[in-house]
Coordinates of C-alpha atoms and ligand atoms in Angstrom, one line a residue:
X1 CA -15.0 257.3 85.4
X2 CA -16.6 261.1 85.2
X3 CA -16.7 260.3 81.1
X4 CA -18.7 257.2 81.7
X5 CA -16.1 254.3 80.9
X6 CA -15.8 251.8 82.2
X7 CA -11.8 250.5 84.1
X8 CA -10.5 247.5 85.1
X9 CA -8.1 247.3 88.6
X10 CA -5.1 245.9 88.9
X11 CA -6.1 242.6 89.9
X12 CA -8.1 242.1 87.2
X13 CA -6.0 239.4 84.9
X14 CA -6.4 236.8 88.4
X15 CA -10.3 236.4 87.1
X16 CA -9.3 235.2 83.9
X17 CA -6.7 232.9 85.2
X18 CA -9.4 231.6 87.4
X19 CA -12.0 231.5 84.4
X20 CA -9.3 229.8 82.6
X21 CA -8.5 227.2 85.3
X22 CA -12.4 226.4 85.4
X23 CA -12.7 226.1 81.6
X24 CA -9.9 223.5 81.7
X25 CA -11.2 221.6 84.4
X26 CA -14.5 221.6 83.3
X27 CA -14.0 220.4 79.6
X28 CA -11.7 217.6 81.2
X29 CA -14.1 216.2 83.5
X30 CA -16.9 216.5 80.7
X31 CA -14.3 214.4 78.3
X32 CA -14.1 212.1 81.0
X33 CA -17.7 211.8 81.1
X34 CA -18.3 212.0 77.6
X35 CA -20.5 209.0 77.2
X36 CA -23.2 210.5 79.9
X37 CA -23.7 213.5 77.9
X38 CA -26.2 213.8 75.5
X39 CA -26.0 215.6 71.8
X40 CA -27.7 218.2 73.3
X41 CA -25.9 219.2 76.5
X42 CA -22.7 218.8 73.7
X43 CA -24.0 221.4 71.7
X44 CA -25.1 223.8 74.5
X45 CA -21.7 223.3 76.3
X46 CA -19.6 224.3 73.2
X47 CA -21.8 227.1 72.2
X48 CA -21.0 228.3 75.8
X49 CA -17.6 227.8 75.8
X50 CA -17.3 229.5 72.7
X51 CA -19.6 232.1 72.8
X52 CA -17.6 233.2 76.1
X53 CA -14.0 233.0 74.7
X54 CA -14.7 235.1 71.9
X55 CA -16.7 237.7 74.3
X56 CA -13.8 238.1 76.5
X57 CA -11.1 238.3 73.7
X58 CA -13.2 240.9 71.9
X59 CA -13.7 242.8 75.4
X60 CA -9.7 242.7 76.4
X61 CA -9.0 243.8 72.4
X62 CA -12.4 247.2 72.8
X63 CA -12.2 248.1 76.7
X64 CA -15.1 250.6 76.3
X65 CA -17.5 247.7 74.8
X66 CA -19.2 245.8 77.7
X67 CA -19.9 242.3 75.6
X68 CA -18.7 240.2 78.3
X69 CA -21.7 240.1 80.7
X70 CA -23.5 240.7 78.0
X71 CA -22.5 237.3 76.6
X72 CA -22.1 235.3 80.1
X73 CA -26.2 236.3 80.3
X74 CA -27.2 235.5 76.8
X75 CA -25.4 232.2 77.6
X76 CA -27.0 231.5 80.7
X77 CA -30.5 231.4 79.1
X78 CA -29.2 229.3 76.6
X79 CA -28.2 226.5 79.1
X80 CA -31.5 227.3 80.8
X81 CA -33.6 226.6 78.0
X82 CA -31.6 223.7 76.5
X83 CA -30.3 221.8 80.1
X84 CA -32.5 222.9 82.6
X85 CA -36.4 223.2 82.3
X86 CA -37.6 223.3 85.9
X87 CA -40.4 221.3 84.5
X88 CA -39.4 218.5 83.3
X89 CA -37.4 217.9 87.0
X90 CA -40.0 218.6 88.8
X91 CA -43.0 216.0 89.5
X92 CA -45.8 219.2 89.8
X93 CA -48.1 216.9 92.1
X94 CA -45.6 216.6 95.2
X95 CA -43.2 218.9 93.8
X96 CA -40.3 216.5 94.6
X97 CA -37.7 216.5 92.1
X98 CA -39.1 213.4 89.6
X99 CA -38.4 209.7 88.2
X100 CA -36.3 210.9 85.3
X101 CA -33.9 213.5 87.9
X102 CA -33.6 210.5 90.1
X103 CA -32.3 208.3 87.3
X104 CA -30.2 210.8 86.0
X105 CA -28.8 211.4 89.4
X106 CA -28.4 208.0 90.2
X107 CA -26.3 207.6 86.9
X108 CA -24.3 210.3 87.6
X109 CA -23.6 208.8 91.0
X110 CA -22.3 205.5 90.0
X111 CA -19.9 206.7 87.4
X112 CA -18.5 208.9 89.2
X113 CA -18.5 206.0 91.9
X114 CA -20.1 207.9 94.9
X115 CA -21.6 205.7 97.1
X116 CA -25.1 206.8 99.0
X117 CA -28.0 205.1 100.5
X118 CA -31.7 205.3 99.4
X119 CA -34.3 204.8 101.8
X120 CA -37.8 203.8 99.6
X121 CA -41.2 204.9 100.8
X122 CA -44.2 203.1 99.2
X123 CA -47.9 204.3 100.2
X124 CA -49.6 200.8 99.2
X125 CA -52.8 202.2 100.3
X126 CA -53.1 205.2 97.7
X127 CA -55.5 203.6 95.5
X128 CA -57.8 203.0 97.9
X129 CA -57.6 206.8 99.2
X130 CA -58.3 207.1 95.4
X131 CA -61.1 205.4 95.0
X132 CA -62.8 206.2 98.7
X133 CA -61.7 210.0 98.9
X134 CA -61.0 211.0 95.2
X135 CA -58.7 212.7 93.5
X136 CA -58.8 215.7 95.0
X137 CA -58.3 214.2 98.6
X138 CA -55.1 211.9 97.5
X139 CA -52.8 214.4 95.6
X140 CA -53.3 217.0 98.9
X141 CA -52.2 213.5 100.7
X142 CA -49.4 213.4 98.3
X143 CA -48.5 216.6 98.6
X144 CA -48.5 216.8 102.2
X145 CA -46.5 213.6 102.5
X146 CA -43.9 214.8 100.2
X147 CA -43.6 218.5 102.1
X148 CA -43.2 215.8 105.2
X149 CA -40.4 214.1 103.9
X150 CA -38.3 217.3 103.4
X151 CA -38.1 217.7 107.0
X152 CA -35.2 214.8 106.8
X153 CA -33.1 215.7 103.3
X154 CA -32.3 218.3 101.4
X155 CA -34.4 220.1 98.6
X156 CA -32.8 218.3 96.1
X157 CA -32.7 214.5 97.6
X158 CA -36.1 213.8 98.1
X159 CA -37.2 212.3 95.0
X160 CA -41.5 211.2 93.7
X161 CA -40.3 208.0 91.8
X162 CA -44.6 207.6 90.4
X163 CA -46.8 205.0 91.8
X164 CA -46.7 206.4 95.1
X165 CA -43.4 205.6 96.0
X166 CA -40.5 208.3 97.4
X167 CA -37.0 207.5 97.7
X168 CA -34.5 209.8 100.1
X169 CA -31.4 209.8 98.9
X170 CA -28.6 210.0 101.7
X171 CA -24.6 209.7 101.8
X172 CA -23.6 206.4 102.0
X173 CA -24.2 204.9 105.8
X174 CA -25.4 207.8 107.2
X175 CA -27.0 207.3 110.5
X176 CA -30.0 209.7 109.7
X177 CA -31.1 206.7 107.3
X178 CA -32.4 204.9 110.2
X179 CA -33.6 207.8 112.5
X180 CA -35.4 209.1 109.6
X181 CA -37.1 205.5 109.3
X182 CA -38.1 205.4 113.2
X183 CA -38.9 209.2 112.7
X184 CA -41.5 208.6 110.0
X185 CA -42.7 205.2 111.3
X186 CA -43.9 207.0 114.4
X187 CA -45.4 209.8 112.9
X188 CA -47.3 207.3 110.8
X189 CA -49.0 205.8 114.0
X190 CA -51.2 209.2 114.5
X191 CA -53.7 210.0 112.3
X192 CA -52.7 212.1 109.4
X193 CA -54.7 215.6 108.6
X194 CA -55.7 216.7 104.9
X195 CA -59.0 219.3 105.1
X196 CA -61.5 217.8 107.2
X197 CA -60.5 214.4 106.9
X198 CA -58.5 212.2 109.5
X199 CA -56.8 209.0 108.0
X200 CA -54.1 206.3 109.2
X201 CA -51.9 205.7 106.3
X202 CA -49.2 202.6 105.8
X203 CA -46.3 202.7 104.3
X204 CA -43.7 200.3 102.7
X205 CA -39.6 201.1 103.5
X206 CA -36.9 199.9 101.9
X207 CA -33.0 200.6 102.2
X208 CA -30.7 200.2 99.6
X209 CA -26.9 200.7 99.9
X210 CA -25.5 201.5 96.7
X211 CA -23.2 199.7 94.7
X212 CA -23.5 197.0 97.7
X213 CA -27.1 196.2 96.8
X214 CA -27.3 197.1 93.4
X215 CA -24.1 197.8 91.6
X216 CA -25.7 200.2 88.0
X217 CA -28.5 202.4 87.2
X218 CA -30.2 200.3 84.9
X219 CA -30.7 197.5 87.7
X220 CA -31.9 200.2 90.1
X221 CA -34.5 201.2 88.3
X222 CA -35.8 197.4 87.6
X223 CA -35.2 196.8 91.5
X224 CA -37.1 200.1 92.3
X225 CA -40.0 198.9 90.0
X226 CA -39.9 194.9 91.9
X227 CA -40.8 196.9 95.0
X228 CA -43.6 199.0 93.6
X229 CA -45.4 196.2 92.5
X230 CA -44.6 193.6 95.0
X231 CA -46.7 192.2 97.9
X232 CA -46.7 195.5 100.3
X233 CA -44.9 194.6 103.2
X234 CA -44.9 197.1 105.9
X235 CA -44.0 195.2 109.3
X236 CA -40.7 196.4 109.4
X237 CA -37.9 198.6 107.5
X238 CA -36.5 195.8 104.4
X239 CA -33.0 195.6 103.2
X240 CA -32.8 195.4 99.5
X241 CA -30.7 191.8 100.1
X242 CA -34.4 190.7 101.7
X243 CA -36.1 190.2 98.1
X244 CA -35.6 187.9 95.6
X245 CA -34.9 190.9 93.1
X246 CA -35.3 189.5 89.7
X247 CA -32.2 190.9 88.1
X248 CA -32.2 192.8 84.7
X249 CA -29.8 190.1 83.5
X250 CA -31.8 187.3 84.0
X251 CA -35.1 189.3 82.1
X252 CA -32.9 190.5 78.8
X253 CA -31.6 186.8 78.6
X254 CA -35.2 185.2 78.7
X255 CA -36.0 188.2 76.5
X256 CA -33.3 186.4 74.0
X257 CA -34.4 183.0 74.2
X258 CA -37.8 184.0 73.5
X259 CA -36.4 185.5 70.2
X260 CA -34.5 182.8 69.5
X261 CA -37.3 180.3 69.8
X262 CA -39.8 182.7 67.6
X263 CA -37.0 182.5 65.2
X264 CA -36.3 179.1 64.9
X265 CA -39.6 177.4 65.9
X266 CA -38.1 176.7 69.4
X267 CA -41.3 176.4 71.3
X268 CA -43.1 173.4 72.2
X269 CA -46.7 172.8 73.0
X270 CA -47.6 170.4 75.7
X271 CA -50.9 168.6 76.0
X272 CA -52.4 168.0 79.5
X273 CA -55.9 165.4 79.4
X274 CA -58.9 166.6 81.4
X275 CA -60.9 164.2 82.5
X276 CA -64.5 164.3 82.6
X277 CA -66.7 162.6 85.1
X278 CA -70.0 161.5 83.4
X279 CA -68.7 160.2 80.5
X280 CA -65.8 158.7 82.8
X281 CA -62.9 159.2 80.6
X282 CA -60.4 162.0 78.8
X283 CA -62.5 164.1 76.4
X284 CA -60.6 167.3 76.4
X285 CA -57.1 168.5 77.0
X286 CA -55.7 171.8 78.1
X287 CA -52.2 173.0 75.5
X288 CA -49.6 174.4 77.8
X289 CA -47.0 175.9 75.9
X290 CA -43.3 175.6 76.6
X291 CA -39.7 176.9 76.3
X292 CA -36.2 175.2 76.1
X293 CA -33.3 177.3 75.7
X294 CA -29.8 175.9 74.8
X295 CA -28.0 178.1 77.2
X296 CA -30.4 178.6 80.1
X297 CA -32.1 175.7 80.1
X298 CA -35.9 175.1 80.9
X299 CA -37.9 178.2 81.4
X300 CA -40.9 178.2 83.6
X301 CA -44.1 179.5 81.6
X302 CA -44.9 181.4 84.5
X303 CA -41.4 183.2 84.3
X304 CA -41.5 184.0 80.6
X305 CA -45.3 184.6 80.1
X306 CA -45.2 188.1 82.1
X307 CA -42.1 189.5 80.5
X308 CA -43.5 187.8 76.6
X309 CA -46.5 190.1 77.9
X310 CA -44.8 193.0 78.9
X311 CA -43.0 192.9 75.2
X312 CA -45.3 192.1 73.1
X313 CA -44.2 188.6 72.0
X314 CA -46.8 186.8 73.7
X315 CA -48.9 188.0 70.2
X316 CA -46.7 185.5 68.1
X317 CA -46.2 182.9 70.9
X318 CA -50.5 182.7 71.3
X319 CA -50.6 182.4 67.6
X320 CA -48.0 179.7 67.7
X321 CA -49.6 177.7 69.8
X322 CA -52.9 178.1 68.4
X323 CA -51.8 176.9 65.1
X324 CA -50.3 173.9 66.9
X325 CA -53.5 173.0 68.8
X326 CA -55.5 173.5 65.2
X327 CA -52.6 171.7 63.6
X328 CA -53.2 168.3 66.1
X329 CA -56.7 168.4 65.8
X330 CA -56.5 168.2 62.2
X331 CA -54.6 165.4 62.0
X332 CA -57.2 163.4 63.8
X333 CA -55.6 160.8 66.1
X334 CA -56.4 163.0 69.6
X335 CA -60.3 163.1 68.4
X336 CA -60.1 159.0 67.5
X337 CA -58.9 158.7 70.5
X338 CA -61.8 160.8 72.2
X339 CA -60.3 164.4 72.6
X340 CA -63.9 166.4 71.5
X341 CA -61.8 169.9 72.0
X342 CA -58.4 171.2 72.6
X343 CA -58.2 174.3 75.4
X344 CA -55.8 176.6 74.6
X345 CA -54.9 180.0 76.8
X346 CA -55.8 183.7 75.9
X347 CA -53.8 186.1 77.4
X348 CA -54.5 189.6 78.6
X349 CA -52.7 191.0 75.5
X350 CA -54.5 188.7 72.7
X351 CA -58.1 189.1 74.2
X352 CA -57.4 193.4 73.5
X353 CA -56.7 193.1 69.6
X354 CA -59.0 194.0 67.7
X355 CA -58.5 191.8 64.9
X356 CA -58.6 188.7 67.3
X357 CA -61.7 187.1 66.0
X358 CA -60.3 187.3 62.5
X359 CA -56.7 185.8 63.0
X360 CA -58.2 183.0 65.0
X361 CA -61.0 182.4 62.5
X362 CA -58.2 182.5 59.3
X363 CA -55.7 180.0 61.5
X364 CA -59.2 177.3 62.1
X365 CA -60.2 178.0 58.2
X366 CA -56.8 177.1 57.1
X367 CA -56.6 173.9 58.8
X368 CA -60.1 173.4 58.3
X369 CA -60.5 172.7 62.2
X370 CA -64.3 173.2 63.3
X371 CA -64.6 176.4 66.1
X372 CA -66.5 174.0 68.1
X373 CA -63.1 172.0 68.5
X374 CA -61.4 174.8 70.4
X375 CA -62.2 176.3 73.5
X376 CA -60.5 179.3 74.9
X377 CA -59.5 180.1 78.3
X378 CA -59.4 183.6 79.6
X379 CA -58.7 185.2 82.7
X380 CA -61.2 187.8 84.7
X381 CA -58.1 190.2 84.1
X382 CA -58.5 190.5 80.7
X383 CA -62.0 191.7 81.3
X384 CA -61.1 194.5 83.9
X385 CA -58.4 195.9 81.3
X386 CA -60.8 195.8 78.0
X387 CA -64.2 195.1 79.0
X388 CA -65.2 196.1 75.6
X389 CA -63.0 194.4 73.4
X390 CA -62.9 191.5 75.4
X391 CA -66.8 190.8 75.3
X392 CA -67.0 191.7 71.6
X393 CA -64.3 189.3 71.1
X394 CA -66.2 186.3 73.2
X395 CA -69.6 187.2 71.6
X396 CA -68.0 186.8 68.5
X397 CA -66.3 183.5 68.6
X398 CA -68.6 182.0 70.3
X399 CA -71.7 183.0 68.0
X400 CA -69.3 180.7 65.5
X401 CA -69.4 178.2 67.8
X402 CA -65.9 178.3 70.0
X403 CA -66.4 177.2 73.6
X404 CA -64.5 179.9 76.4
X405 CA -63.3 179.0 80.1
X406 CA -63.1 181.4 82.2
X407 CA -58.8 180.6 83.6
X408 CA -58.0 180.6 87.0
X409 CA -61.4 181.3 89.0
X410 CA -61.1 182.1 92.7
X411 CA -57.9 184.4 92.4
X412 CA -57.9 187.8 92.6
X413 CA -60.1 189.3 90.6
X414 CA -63.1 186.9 91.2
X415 CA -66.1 188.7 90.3
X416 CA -69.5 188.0 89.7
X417 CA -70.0 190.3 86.9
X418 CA -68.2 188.3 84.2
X419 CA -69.4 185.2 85.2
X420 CA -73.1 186.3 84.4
X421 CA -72.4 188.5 82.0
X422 CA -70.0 186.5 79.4
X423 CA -70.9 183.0 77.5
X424 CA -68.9 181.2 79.5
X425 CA -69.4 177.3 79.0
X426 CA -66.3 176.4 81.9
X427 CA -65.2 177.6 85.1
X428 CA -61.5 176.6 86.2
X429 CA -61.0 176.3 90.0
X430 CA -57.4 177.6 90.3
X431 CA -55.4 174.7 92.2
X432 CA -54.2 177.4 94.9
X433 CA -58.2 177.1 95.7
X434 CA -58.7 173.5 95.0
X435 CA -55.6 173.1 97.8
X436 CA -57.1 175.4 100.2
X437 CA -60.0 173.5 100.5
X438 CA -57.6 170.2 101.7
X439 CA -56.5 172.6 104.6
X440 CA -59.4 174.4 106.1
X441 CA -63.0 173.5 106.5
X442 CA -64.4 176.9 106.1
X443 CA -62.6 176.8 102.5
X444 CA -63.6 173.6 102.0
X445 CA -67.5 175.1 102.5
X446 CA -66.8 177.7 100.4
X447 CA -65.2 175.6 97.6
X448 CA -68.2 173.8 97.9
X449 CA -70.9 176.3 97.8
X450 CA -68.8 177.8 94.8
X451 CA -69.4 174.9 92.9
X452 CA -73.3 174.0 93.5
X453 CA -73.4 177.9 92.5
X454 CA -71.8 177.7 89.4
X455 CA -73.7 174.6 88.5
X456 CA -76.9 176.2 89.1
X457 CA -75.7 179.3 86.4
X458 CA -75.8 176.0 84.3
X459 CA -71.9 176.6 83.5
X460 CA -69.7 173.3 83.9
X461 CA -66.7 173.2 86.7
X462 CA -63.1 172.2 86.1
X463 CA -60.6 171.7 88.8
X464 CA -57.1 172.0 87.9
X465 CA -54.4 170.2 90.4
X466 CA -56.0 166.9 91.2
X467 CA -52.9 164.9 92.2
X468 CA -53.9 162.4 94.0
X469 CA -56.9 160.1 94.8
X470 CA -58.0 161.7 97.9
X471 CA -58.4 165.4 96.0
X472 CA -60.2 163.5 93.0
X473 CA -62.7 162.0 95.4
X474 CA -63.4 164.9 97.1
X475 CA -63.8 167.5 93.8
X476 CA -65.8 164.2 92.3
X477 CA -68.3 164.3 95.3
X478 CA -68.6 168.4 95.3
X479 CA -70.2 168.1 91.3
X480 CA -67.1 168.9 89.4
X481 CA -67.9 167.9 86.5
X482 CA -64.1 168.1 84.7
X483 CA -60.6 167.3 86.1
X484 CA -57.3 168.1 85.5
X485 CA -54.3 167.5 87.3
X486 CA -51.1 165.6 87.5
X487 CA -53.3 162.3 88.9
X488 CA -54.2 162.0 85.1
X489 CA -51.0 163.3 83.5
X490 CA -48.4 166.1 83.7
X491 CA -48.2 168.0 80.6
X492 CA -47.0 166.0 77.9
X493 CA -45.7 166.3 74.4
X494 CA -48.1 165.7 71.7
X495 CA -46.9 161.7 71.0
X496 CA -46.6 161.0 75.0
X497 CA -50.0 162.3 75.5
X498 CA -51.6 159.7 72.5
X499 CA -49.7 157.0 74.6
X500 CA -51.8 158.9 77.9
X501 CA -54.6 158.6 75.2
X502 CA -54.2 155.2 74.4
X503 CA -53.6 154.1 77.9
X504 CA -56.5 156.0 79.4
X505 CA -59.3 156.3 76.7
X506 CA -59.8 152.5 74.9
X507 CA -60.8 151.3 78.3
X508 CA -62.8 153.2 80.7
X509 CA -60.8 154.9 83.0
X510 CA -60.2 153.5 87.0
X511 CA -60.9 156.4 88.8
Ligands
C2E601 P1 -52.7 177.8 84.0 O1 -53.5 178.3 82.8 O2 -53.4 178.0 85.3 O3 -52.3 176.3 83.7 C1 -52.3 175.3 84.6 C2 -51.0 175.1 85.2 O4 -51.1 174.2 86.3 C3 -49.9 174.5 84.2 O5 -48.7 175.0 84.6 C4 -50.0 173.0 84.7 O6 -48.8 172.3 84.4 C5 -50.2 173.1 86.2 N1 -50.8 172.0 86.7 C6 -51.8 171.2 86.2 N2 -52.2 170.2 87.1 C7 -51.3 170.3 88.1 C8 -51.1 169.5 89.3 O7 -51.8 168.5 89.6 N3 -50.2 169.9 90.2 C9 -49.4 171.0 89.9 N4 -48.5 171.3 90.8 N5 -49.5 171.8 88.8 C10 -50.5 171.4 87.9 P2 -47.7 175.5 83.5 O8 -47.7 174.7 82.3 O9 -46.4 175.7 84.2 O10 -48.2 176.9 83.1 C11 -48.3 178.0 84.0 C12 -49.1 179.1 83.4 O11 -48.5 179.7 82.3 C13 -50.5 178.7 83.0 O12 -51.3 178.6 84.1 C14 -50.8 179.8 82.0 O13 -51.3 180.9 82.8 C15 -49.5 180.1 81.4 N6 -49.4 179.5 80.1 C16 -48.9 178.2 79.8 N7 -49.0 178.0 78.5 C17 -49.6 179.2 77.9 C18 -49.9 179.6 76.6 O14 -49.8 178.8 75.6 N8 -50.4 180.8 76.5 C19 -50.6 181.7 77.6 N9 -51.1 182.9 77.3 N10 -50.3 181.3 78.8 C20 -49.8 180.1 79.0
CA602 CA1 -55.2 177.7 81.7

């Protein structure tokens, strides 16, 4: 008014009855919702709520004071620096909203059961671009990708879930989930333009219908991280029911069983003989470890090695079965029977400790087992994660006299570098290899040059997965020089494989 106050009209009371109807709805729905709410988000949503309440009572009580937008604002920024940092929703390479927002959103959609459809992108080739083009080159790639994408969903559905992956999200069955597949297939047939470079790229697709597919949050995000790191596949748009999605279930009851067996010594080391061909009998043996659970039965090594990895248990299970190995060696009857040295695996995770050569050393000293009686076998992996540890570690041990096998040759990560560079006494031909060679002859060339090659480096060969007497001839006559495979013996338990001892090893062997 001409005085400078400050009056209210008539219809003035219907804004607080509709502040009031909002207030109710929105602390019933949070109640509801209780459990998704952090501490946090609690505390910012009370302060709110009450910071607002008494604003407005004070301003109805004092017209002339003007406390009411002033409070509405002050709380604002208080929800804005507690709930909403821009950063921490935003991936700042692509500037698509990021991993965390997707999970949180994802959440939110399954309890409040709305269904919608994802469609995954995967650029398998990114590393690559990395590597040839730099890092300069492949975040523009990103980035131009991800502005791309928003030509098909809204700002705040196009999500950068890391490891070059993108998920759209869309309402359930839309039609645009397919179009936008067809739409971005085709534009992926041109060449794509960052600076002065032209490039093809490839990309991976996956739909998922949620719940249908995957029916929670948690087993979303361990299905979205099976297709990150699976076999690229990019042929055709895949349904999530096309992979064998190893479920979350599954993983936290192996994850169990492991910690039952750690607990109450449920593990089991199995002994395999390798045979070696110029002394023509079983002079070694490789310990395989393994794990029997009440509930779910056997459990593949090769199922609960990764995830014993992943957790950090394989630490206590290598130890185990070290101790086991040194614990048979020491009582003698595998060496009277002419076992000169047990193999035992390394993995990835033991080669990086530091204090490996010392544990190892400590177990051997307190069963007074000779290092020359064990020989380890490592995988080239181990080398490309800790190149440095992992030679200090070899050098180590072996200067005390341990023998190393490099695992699993011919897969992968093959490379030349380790295999001149590290004291390795044995080379294992993966059986995947030794069983290409029985289907092609340009493998079974290569097989064969492999070996005279490795001979020549003065290193010995072993071939795992001789199973019958056809394979055994043919590894014989390449120059192997040790064999291993179910033709000899599965792996056994420790008084079975005396019997294979027994058997085998007081007569020479009928190869
Ligand atoms: P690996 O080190 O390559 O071990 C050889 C695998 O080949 C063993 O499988 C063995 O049973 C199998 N095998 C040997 N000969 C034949 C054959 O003639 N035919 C066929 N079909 N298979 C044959 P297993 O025991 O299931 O172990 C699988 C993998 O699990 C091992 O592969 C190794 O990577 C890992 N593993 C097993 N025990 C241990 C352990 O104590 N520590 C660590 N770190 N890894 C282990
Ligand atoms: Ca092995």
């Amino acid at each position: 008014d001409s005085q400078g106050g400050y009056h209210r009209g008539t219809l003035q009371p219907f804004t607080y009855i509709v502040a009031i109807y909002y207030l109710i709805f929105g602390i019933v729905y949070a109640m509801g919702n209780r459990s998704m709410l952090s501490r946090q988000v609690v505390t910012s949503i009370t302060a709110f709520i009450s910071m607002t309440v008494v604003a407005v009572i004070v301003q109805m009580i004092n017209k002339h004071l003007l406390v009411e937008c002033f409070a509405a604002s002050v709380c604002m920024l208080l929800i804005m620096f507690t709930l909403q940092s821009q950063d921490d929703m935003i991936d700042q390479g692509t500037k698509m909203l990021n991993w965390s927002s997707f999970v949180n959103r994802c959440s939110i959609k399954y309890a409040s059961a709305s269904d919608f459809t994802l469609l995954l992108i995967r650029i398998p080739d990114f590393k690559m671009f990395m590597k040839t083009f730099g890092g300069r080159f492949s975040n523009s790639l990103l980035r131009s990708f991800s502005d791309y994408l928003y030509n098909f969903v809204n700002l705040g559905d196009g999500f950068y879930l890391e490891d070059e992956c993108f998920a759209l999200m869309f309402p359930k069955d839309s039609e645009k989930v397919g179009e936008t597949y067809r739409a971005i297939r085709k534009k992926l047939s041109e060449n794509w333009n960052i600076g002065t470079v032209d490039t093809l790229i490839t990309a991976c697709f996956m739909r998922i219908d949620c719940p249908e597919d995957v029916d929670n949050a948690d087993m979303l995000v361990d299905f979205i991280e099976q297709f990150k790191h699976r076999e690229p596949e990019t042929e055709r748009l895949l349904h999530a029911t096309d992979i064998n999605f190893y479920d979350s279930k599954r993983r936290s009851e192996v994850e169990n069983a492991i910690d039952k067996a750690l607990d109450n010594r449920g593990f089991e080391v199995y002994y395999q003989p390798i045979y070696s061909s110029s002394r023509n009998k079983i002079v070694s043996c490789e310990a395989l470890v393994r794990l029997k659970d009440e509930k779910l039965g056997f459990i593949p090594p090769q199922e609960f090695i990764p995830i014993a990895e992943e957790n950090g248990k394989i630490l206590k299970i290598g130890k185990y079965v070290f101790e086991e190995a040194c614990r048979f060696i020491k009582k003698g009857v595998g060496t009277s029977l002419g076992i000169e040295y047990v193999q035992v695996n390394l993995s990835v995770v033991q080669c990086m400790q530091s204090d490996l050569v010392e544990q190892l050393l400590s177990i051997m000293d307190r069963y007074k087992v000779d290092p020359s009686s064990i020989c380890l076998e490592v995988t080239e992996t181990a080398a490309v994660y800790t190149p440095h540890i992992m030679e200090k570690n070899i050098k180590t041990l072996s200067d005390y006299g341990v023998k190393f096998a490099l695992d699993d040759y011919g897969t992968g990560y093959s490379n030349m570098t380790y295999l001149l560079s590290l004291p390795f006494r044995f080379i294992k031909l993966e059986k995947e290899i030794v069983w290409e060679c029985f289907k092609s002859e340009k493998a079974h060339i290569a097989i064969e040059s492999t070996v005279a090659m490795i001979k020549k480096l003065n290193m010995q060969i072993v071939a795992e997965g001789i199973e019958d007497k056809h394979q055994l001839d043919t590894l014989l006559g390449m120059g192997c020089d040790f064999i291993q495979g179910y033709y000899f013996s599965k792996p056994v338990p420790e008084k079975d494989f005396i019997e294979v001892l027994k058997k085998n090893n007081t007569q020479a062997v009928t190869v």
